[in-house]
Amino acid sequence: MTVKAVAVVPGESNSAHLVELPMPCVEDLHDGRGVLVKVLRVGLDGTDREINTGLYGAAPPGQDFLVLGHESLGLVEEVGPQVKELSPGDYVVAMVRQPGKSLYDAIGMPDMTTDETYYEHGISLVHGFLREYYAESPERLVRLPAGLRDVGVLLEPMSVVEKGIGQAFEIQRRLRVWQPRSVAVLGAGAIGLLATMVLKLLSFDVVTISLEEPPYLNSELADELGARYVSTRAMSLAQASEMFGPFDLIFEATGFSPMAFDAMEVLGKNGVLVLSSVTGGSLTVEVRADAINLGFVLGNKVVVGTVNARREHYEAAVRDMALAECQYPGWLSRLLTHPVSGLNNYLQAFEHLESERRPIKVFVDVAPM
Ligand code: BGC
Ligand code: ZN
């Protein structure tokens, strides 16, 4: 028996195609610790777009294709005899990165690996989840309450947000009494909106800053959370900071690296700037180096990069999703803007990803829920 999957040839542009893989079985994993998962839904993002343009991504060793998909939602169908933490019928989301060899990997923090090579499902050296079934060990799966099933495909991007914000709080313990008042989120795509949501759940004053002029869906979604949406077409970041700042925390998620340096200029004293955009290109810009450096030195500021997430962040994301469903009922599901029905229609997913007005979330319904 085989299962269908969507794969690319890494390094080749527009190489997405269907492949057949052997049906996995729980015995595939040693010691009776296998979990067979039926894939229900898979989200796609800018990373998938970059992989399909050939800019990013690596095939598993010895193979010439990479199965895509790192934002998954699945249903447990079968578990090995030694699996006690999950049962058939549980909804699960698989973690993206596999542990490598560094000290951080050894203590359960693969998201902080110092290895040159990293292993990420659907991205780097390990097949992803854009397929009908996969087998995984329970250590790599996060259980989702059935009540969150409809928005569960957002858990992986949400885990990335939780890690970024978590990093800011860890770092700011240096200040003993950090009480951020004004917070800016740069970018109003899925990550920017989810970051806005998590920061609103913490009751901060949030300004969500993006290119497009309001009103449109993304700006309305920010408004509904009680955040303030600002278009950089109407107001520069510096002006926004004069009006609503100084910003104690800035979360950068525009995917446009020059924004990182603009953000450095407007970060408040003792502030922290979190950078989360994975920019695979080679863009260069001129920056006001003296001024930025001086501001950081005299203002005790911090800039931190963040990537990926580990179990604690997935679990924080589950809790915040549940909280969000209570506080902003129905809001999360409005991010699910571009459904694609079935693996066979994978080309539609890439058309959506490439479209001029960036979709919030493109996802493939692999099997009915
Ligand atoms: C994924 C992360 C991953 C990063 C870098 C993102 O799109 O969501 O899990 O670590 O890409 O490959
Ligand atoms: Zn991603």
Short mmCIF file of C-alpha atoms and ligand atoms in Angstrom, two decimals:
data_model
loop_
_atom_site.label_atom_id
_atom_site.label_comp_id
_atom_site.label_asym_id
_atom_site.label_seq_id
_atom_site.Cartn_x
_atom_site.Cartn_y
_atom_site.Cartn_z
CA MET A 1 0.00 0.00 0.00
CA THR A 2 1.19 3.51 -0.77
CA VAL A 3 0.25 7.04 0.30
CA LYS A 4 0.12 10.16 -1.82
CA ALA A 5 2.33 13.14 -1.01
CA VAL A 6 3.34 16.50 -2.47
CA ALA A 7 7.09 16.87 -2.97
CA VAL A 8 9.61 19.23 -4.53
CA VAL A 9 13.08 18.81 -5.98
CA PRO A 10 15.07 21.17 -3.72
CA GLY A 11 16.97 23.83 -5.63
CA GLU A 12 14.68 23.54 -8.68
CA SER A 13 12.06 26.20 -9.17
CA ASN A 14 8.38 25.20 -9.42
CA SER A 15 9.14 21.54 -9.02
CA ALA A 16 6.13 20.64 -6.85
CA HIS A 17 4.68 17.29 -7.89
CA LEU A 18 2.81 14.30 -6.53
CA VAL A 19 4.73 11.25 -5.29
CA GLU A 20 3.79 7.90 -3.79
CA LEU A 21 5.42 6.80 -0.54
CA PRO A 22 5.17 3.46 1.19
CA MET A 23 2.35 3.37 3.76
CA PRO A 24 4.08 3.89 7.12
CA CYS A 25 3.33 1.50 9.94
CA VAL A 26 3.78 1.85 13.68
CA GLU A 27 6.45 -0.85 13.57
CA ASP A 28 8.51 1.63 11.53
CA LEU A 29 9.53 3.10 14.86
CA HIS A 30 11.53 1.00 17.28
CA ASP A 31 10.49 -0.36 20.64
CA GLY A 32 6.74 -0.27 20.10
CA ARG A 33 6.75 3.55 20.31
CA GLY A 34 5.24 4.27 16.91
CA VAL A 35 2.16 6.44 16.32
CA LEU A 36 0.33 6.24 12.99
CA VAL A 37 -1.19 9.62 12.14
CA LYS A 38 -3.76 10.34 9.44
CA VAL A 39 -3.12 13.83 8.09
CA LEU A 40 -6.21 16.04 8.09
CA ARG A 41 -4.93 19.46 7.17
CA VAL A 42 -1.61 21.12 6.29
CA GLY A 43 -0.88 24.86 6.23
CA LEU A 44 1.60 26.47 3.86
CA ASP A 45 3.61 29.65 4.33
CA GLY A 46 6.41 31.77 2.92
CA THR A 47 8.90 29.02 3.70
CA ASP A 48 7.02 26.62 1.42
CA ARG A 49 6.90 29.31 -1.25
CA GLU A 50 10.66 29.81 -1.01
CA ILE A 51 11.26 26.06 -1.13
CA ASN A 52 9.15 25.76 -4.27
CA THR A 53 11.08 28.59 -5.91
CA GLY A 54 14.28 26.66 -5.22
CA LEU A 55 15.75 29.14 -2.71
CA TYR A 56 15.52 26.96 0.36
CA GLY A 57 15.01 23.34 1.41
CA ALA A 58 17.02 20.09 1.30
CA ALA A 59 16.06 16.50 0.47
CA PRO A 60 16.67 13.67 2.93
CA PRO A 61 20.11 12.07 2.48
CA GLY A 62 20.19 9.74 -0.52
CA GLN A 63 16.91 11.04 -1.99
CA ASP A 64 16.26 13.61 -4.68
CA PHE A 65 12.90 14.90 -3.45
CA LEU A 66 11.53 16.48 -0.30
CA VAL A 67 7.93 16.02 0.81
CA LEU A 68 6.62 19.46 1.75
CA GLY A 69 4.51 20.54 4.71
CA HIS A 70 5.52 21.57 8.22
CA GLU A 71 2.25 23.03 9.57
CA SER A 72 0.18 19.94 10.23
CA LEU A 73 -2.93 18.68 11.95
CA GLY A 74 -3.62 14.97 12.17
CA LEU A 75 -5.64 12.26 13.83
CA VAL A 76 -4.02 9.34 15.65
CA GLU A 77 -5.15 6.07 14.03
CA GLU A 78 -2.97 3.50 15.71
CA VAL A 79 -0.34 3.40 18.45
CA GLY A 80 2.41 0.90 19.27
CA PRO A 81 2.13 -1.18 22.47
CA GLN A 82 4.56 1.05 24.38
CA VAL A 83 2.70 4.29 23.68
CA LYS A 84 0.78 5.42 26.75
CA GLU A 85 0.50 9.16 26.18
CA LEU A 86 -1.65 9.11 23.03
CA SER A 87 -4.59 7.01 21.83
CA PRO A 88 -6.46 6.54 18.56
CA GLY A 89 -8.86 9.45 18.05
CA ASP A 90 -6.50 12.07 19.51
CA TYR A 91 -5.79 15.16 17.44
CA VAL A 92 -2.09 15.89 17.12
CA VAL A 93 0.33 18.39 15.65
CA ALA A 94 3.83 17.22 14.81
CA MET A 95 6.84 19.28 15.85
CA VAL A 96 8.97 20.53 12.97
CA ARG A 97 12.58 20.23 14.07
CA GLN A 98 14.30 16.99 15.03
CA PRO A 99 17.07 16.98 17.62
CA GLY A 100 20.62 17.31 16.30
CA LYS A 101 23.92 16.88 18.10
CA SER A 102 24.63 20.08 20.02
CA LEU A 103 24.36 20.53 23.77
CA TYR A 104 21.03 22.33 23.30
CA ASP A 105 19.61 19.44 21.30
CA ALA A 106 20.66 17.09 24.09
CA ILE A 107 18.63 19.01 26.66
CA GLY A 108 15.47 19.16 24.57
CA MET A 109 16.05 22.52 22.90
CA PRO A 110 16.61 21.66 19.21
CA ASP A 111 15.18 25.09 18.31
CA MET A 112 18.38 26.52 19.85
CA THR A 113 20.75 24.15 18.08
CA THR A 114 24.25 25.36 17.27
CA ASP A 115 24.71 22.60 14.67
CA GLU A 116 25.36 23.82 11.13
CA THR A 117 22.90 21.28 9.78
CA TYR A 118 19.38 21.17 11.11
CA TYR A 119 16.65 18.67 10.45
CA GLU A 120 13.17 20.07 9.85
CA HIS A 121 10.17 18.18 8.49
CA GLY A 122 9.17 19.51 5.10
CA ILE A 123 12.04 22.00 5.06
CA SER A 124 15.44 20.49 5.66
CA LEU A 125 16.56 16.85 5.26
CA VAL A 126 13.36 15.21 6.57
CA HIS A 127 10.11 14.68 4.70
CA GLY A 128 7.16 16.83 5.69
CA PHE A 129 3.50 16.16 6.36
CA LEU A 130 1.81 17.12 3.08
CA ARG A 131 0.80 13.46 2.62
CA GLU A 132 -1.95 11.11 3.66
CA TYR A 133 -0.25 9.34 6.58
CA TYR A 134 2.93 9.53 8.61
CA ALA A 135 4.39 7.62 11.55
CA GLU A 136 6.11 9.45 14.37
CA SER A 137 7.11 8.84 17.96
CA PRO A 138 4.95 10.43 20.67
CA GLU A 139 7.87 12.60 21.82
CA ARG A 140 7.50 14.51 18.58
CA LEU A 141 3.72 14.98 18.74
CA VAL A 142 1.65 17.55 20.62
CA ARG A 143 -1.93 16.70 21.56
CA LEU A 144 -4.61 19.21 20.72
CA PRO A 145 -8.01 19.32 22.47
CA ALA A 146 -10.78 18.27 20.05
CA GLY A 147 -12.43 21.66 20.56
CA LEU A 148 -9.48 23.33 18.81
CA ARG A 149 -9.52 20.96 15.85
CA ASP A 150 -10.89 23.47 13.36
CA VAL A 151 -8.08 25.96 13.98
CA GLY A 152 -5.41 23.39 14.92
CA VAL A 153 -3.48 23.87 11.69
CA LEU A 154 -2.46 27.27 13.11
CA LEU A 155 -0.65 25.66 16.03
CA GLU A 156 2.76 25.46 14.37
CA PRO A 157 2.94 29.15 13.32
CA MET A 158 1.53 30.02 16.72
CA SER A 159 4.34 28.04 18.40
CA VAL A 160 6.86 30.20 16.53
CA VAL A 161 5.15 33.31 17.93
CA GLU A 162 5.09 31.89 21.47
CA LYS A 163 8.79 31.19 21.29
CA GLY A 164 9.60 34.69 20.07
CA ILE A 165 7.55 36.40 22.76
CA GLY A 166 8.84 33.94 25.37
CA GLN A 167 12.40 34.88 24.42
CA ALA A 168 11.65 38.56 24.97
CA PHE A 169 10.35 37.87 28.47
CA GLU A 170 13.29 35.61 29.33
CA ILE A 171 15.72 38.32 28.23
CA GLN A 172 13.90 41.11 30.05
CA ARG A 173 14.23 39.39 33.40
CA ARG A 174 17.48 41.42 33.42
CA LEU A 175 15.30 44.46 34.21
CA ARG A 176 13.71 43.02 37.38
CA VAL A 177 10.54 45.09 36.95
CA TRP A 178 9.92 45.08 33.20
CA GLN A 179 6.41 46.30 32.50
CA PRO A 180 6.04 46.73 28.76
CA ARG A 181 3.33 49.23 27.93
CA SER A 182 3.61 49.92 24.26
CA VAL A 183 4.26 47.08 21.87
CA ALA A 184 4.63 47.07 18.09
CA VAL A 185 4.15 44.14 15.74
CA LEU A 186 5.64 44.67 12.29
CA GLY A 187 3.77 42.72 9.65
CA ALA A 188 0.13 41.66 9.49
CA GLY A 189 0.44 38.24 7.89
CA ALA A 190 -0.35 35.07 9.82
CA ILE A 191 2.65 35.46 12.16
CA GLY A 192 2.07 39.20 12.71
CA LEU A 193 -1.62 38.68 13.45
CA LEU A 194 -0.98 35.73 15.76
CA ALA A 195 1.67 37.78 17.58
CA THR A 196 -0.83 40.63 17.89
CA MET A 197 -3.32 38.19 19.38
CA VAL A 198 -0.90 36.71 21.93
CA LEU A 199 0.23 40.21 22.97
CA LYS A 200 -3.40 41.37 23.31
CA LEU A 201 -4.11 38.34 25.50
CA LEU A 202 -1.38 39.81 27.73
CA SER A 203 -3.33 43.11 27.73
CA PHE A 204 -0.65 45.26 26.12
CA ASP A 205 -1.25 48.29 23.95
CA VAL A 206 -0.42 46.84 20.56
CA VAL A 207 0.19 48.68 17.30
CA THR A 208 0.24 46.39 14.28
CA ILE A 209 2.18 48.01 11.48
CA SER A 210 2.09 46.84 7.88
CA LEU A 211 2.24 48.11 4.33
CA GLU A 212 -1.37 47.89 3.11
CA GLU A 213 -3.81 50.69 3.74
CA PRO A 214 -6.83 49.81 5.85
CA PRO A 215 -9.54 48.71 5.77
CA TYR A 216 -8.95 45.14 4.60
CA LEU A 217 -9.30 41.80 6.30
CA ASN A 218 -5.93 41.88 8.08
CA SER A 219 -6.46 45.38 9.49
CA GLU A 220 -9.99 44.45 10.58
CA LEU A 221 -8.66 41.38 12.35
CA ALA A 222 -6.15 43.56 14.24
CA ASP A 223 -8.94 46.02 15.13
CA GLU A 224 -11.13 43.21 16.44
CA LEU A 225 -8.44 42.31 18.95
CA GLY A 226 -8.36 45.90 20.16
CA ALA A 227 -4.99 46.52 18.53
CA ARG A 228 -4.32 49.66 16.49
CA TYR A 229 -3.53 49.03 12.80
CA VAL A 230 -1.15 51.44 11.08
CA SER A 231 -0.19 51.43 7.40
CA THR A 232 3.36 52.51 6.59
CA ARG A 233 1.86 54.14 3.48
CA ALA A 234 0.12 56.61 5.79
CA MET A 235 2.73 56.93 8.51
CA SER A 236 6.42 56.00 8.74
CA LEU A 237 7.61 53.71 11.49
CA ALA A 238 9.37 56.70 13.07
CA GLN A 239 6.10 58.68 13.09
CA ALA A 240 4.22 55.70 14.51
CA SER A 241 6.78 55.48 17.27
CA GLU A 242 6.40 59.20 18.05
CA MET A 243 2.65 58.78 18.31
CA PHE A 244 2.34 55.42 20.02
CA GLY A 245 5.82 54.62 21.30
CA PRO A 246 8.43 54.45 22.55
CA PHE A 247 8.04 50.73 21.99
CA ASP A 248 9.17 48.49 24.83
CA LEU A 249 8.84 45.42 22.63
CA ILE A 250 8.86 45.10 18.85
CA PHE A 251 8.07 41.82 17.10
CA GLU A 252 9.30 41.90 13.50
CA ALA A 253 7.48 39.56 11.09
CA THR A 254 7.30 41.36 7.74
CA GLY A 255 9.65 39.08 5.82
CA PHE A 256 11.48 42.23 4.66
CA SER A 257 14.89 42.48 6.32
CA PRO A 258 15.40 46.30 6.06
CA MET A 259 12.54 46.59 8.57
CA ALA A 260 14.86 45.09 11.19
CA PHE A 261 17.10 48.16 10.98
CA ASP A 262 14.19 50.62 10.94
CA ALA A 263 12.91 48.86 14.04
CA MET A 264 16.30 49.23 15.75
CA GLU A 265 16.01 52.99 15.27
CA VAL A 266 12.66 53.27 17.03
CA LEU A 267 13.05 50.72 19.82
CA GLY A 268 12.57 52.36 23.23
CA LYS A 269 15.13 52.44 26.04
CA ASN A 270 15.61 49.03 27.70
CA GLY A 271 13.50 47.64 24.87
CA VAL A 272 13.74 44.32 23.11
CA LEU A 273 13.40 43.72 19.38
CA VAL A 274 12.49 40.21 18.28
CA LEU A 275 13.37 39.29 14.69
CA SER A 276 11.45 36.37 13.17
CA SER A 277 11.57 36.85 9.38
CA VAL A 278 13.40 34.07 7.54
CA THR A 279 14.83 36.02 4.56
CA GLY A 280 16.57 33.74 2.09
CA GLY A 281 17.54 36.48 -0.38
CA SER A 282 20.61 38.72 -0.61
CA LEU A 283 19.19 42.22 -0.14
CA THR A 284 21.56 44.95 1.08
CA VAL A 285 20.73 48.40 2.51
CA GLU A 286 22.61 51.36 3.95
CA VAL A 287 21.90 52.02 7.60
CA ARG A 288 22.63 54.85 10.04
CA ALA A 289 25.19 52.73 11.86
CA ASP A 290 26.42 55.30 14.38
CA ALA A 291 22.94 56.35 15.41
CA ILE A 292 21.64 52.80 15.74
CA ASN A 293 24.70 51.66 17.66
CA LEU A 294 24.58 54.68 19.96
CA GLY A 295 20.88 54.16 20.64
CA PHE A 296 21.50 50.56 21.59
CA VAL A 297 24.45 51.36 23.83
CA LEU A 298 22.97 54.34 25.65
CA GLY A 299 19.53 52.73 25.82
CA ASN A 300 20.55 49.25 27.00
CA LYS A 301 18.56 47.72 24.16
CA VAL A 302 18.49 44.14 22.95
CA VAL A 303 17.85 42.58 19.56
CA VAL A 304 17.24 38.85 19.39
CA GLY A 305 16.64 36.47 16.53
CA THR A 306 14.19 33.62 16.98
CA VAL A 307 13.43 30.54 14.93
CA ASN A 308 11.35 27.41 15.33
CA ALA A 309 9.88 26.28 18.65
CA ARG A 310 10.11 23.42 21.14
CA ARG A 311 7.47 21.49 23.04
CA GLU A 312 6.89 24.13 25.73
CA HIS A 313 6.04 26.67 23.02
CA TYR A 314 3.61 24.32 21.28
CA GLU A 315 1.95 23.76 24.64
CA ALA A 316 1.80 27.49 25.35
CA ALA A 317 0.22 27.87 21.91
CA VAL A 318 -2.46 25.30 22.77
CA ARG A 319 -3.34 27.22 25.96
CA ASP A 320 -3.39 30.60 24.21
CA MET A 321 -5.52 29.20 21.39
CA ALA A 322 -8.05 28.02 23.94
CA LEU A 323 -7.94 31.39 25.69
CA ALA A 324 -8.33 33.18 22.37
CA GLU A 325 -11.39 31.11 21.48
CA CYS A 326 -12.97 32.37 24.74
CA GLN A 327 -11.85 35.96 24.48
CA TYR A 328 -12.17 36.45 20.72
CA PRO A 329 -14.59 33.70 19.62
CA GLY A 330 -14.24 32.79 15.94
CA TRP A 331 -11.28 35.10 15.38
CA LEU A 332 -8.69 32.37 14.74
CA SER A 333 -10.82 30.66 12.09
CA ARG A 334 -10.94 33.91 10.11
CA LEU A 335 -7.21 33.53 9.47
CA LEU A 336 -7.95 30.39 7.45
CA THR A 337 -8.52 32.32 4.26
CA HIS A 338 -7.44 30.03 1.43
CA PRO A 339 -8.60 26.41 1.59
CA VAL A 340 -7.50 23.90 -1.02
CA SER A 341 -9.44 20.69 -1.25
CA GLY A 342 -7.33 17.53 -1.46
CA LEU A 343 -3.67 16.85 -2.26
CA ASN A 344 -4.42 16.60 -6.00
CA ASN A 345 -5.13 20.34 -6.07
CA TYR A 346 -1.72 21.29 -4.66
CA LEU A 347 -1.04 23.68 -7.55
CA GLN A 348 -3.86 25.90 -6.30
CA ALA A 349 -2.03 26.24 -3.00
CA PHE A 350 1.04 27.64 -4.76
CA GLU A 351 -1.09 29.98 -6.85
CA HIS A 352 -2.53 31.38 -3.63
CA LEU A 353 0.94 31.70 -2.08
CA GLU A 354 2.19 33.61 -5.12
CA SER A 355 -0.78 35.95 -5.41
CA GLU A 356 -0.20 39.69 -5.30
CA ARG A 357 -2.17 40.31 -2.14
CA ARG A 358 -0.61 37.83 0.24
CA PRO A 359 -3.15 35.41 1.71
CA ILE A 360 -3.25 35.06 5.48
CA LYS A 361 -3.29 31.26 5.56
CA VAL A 362 -3.31 28.83 2.68
CA PHE A 363 -4.06 25.26 3.75
CA VAL A 364 -4.77 21.92 2.15
CA ASP A 365 -7.61 19.77 3.45
CA VAL A 366 -5.94 16.41 3.01
CA ALA A 367 -8.79 14.37 4.51
CA PRO A 368 -12.26 15.33 5.76
CA MET A 369 -12.33 16.21 9.48
C1 BGC B 1 9.00 27.22 10.24
C2 BGC B 1 9.93 26.98 11.40
C3 BGC B 1 11.33 26.74 10.87
C4 BGC B 1 11.75 27.92 10.00
C5 BGC B 1 13.16 27.79 9.44
C6 BGC B 1 9.51 28.35 9.39
O1 BGC B 1 8.65 28.53 8.31
O2 BGC B 1 7.70 27.52 10.68
O3 BGC B 1 9.49 25.88 12.18
O4 BGC B 1 12.24 26.57 11.93
O5 BGC B 1 10.83 28.07 8.95
O6 BGC B 1 13.33 26.73 8.56
ZN ZN B 2 6.60 28.00 8.76
#
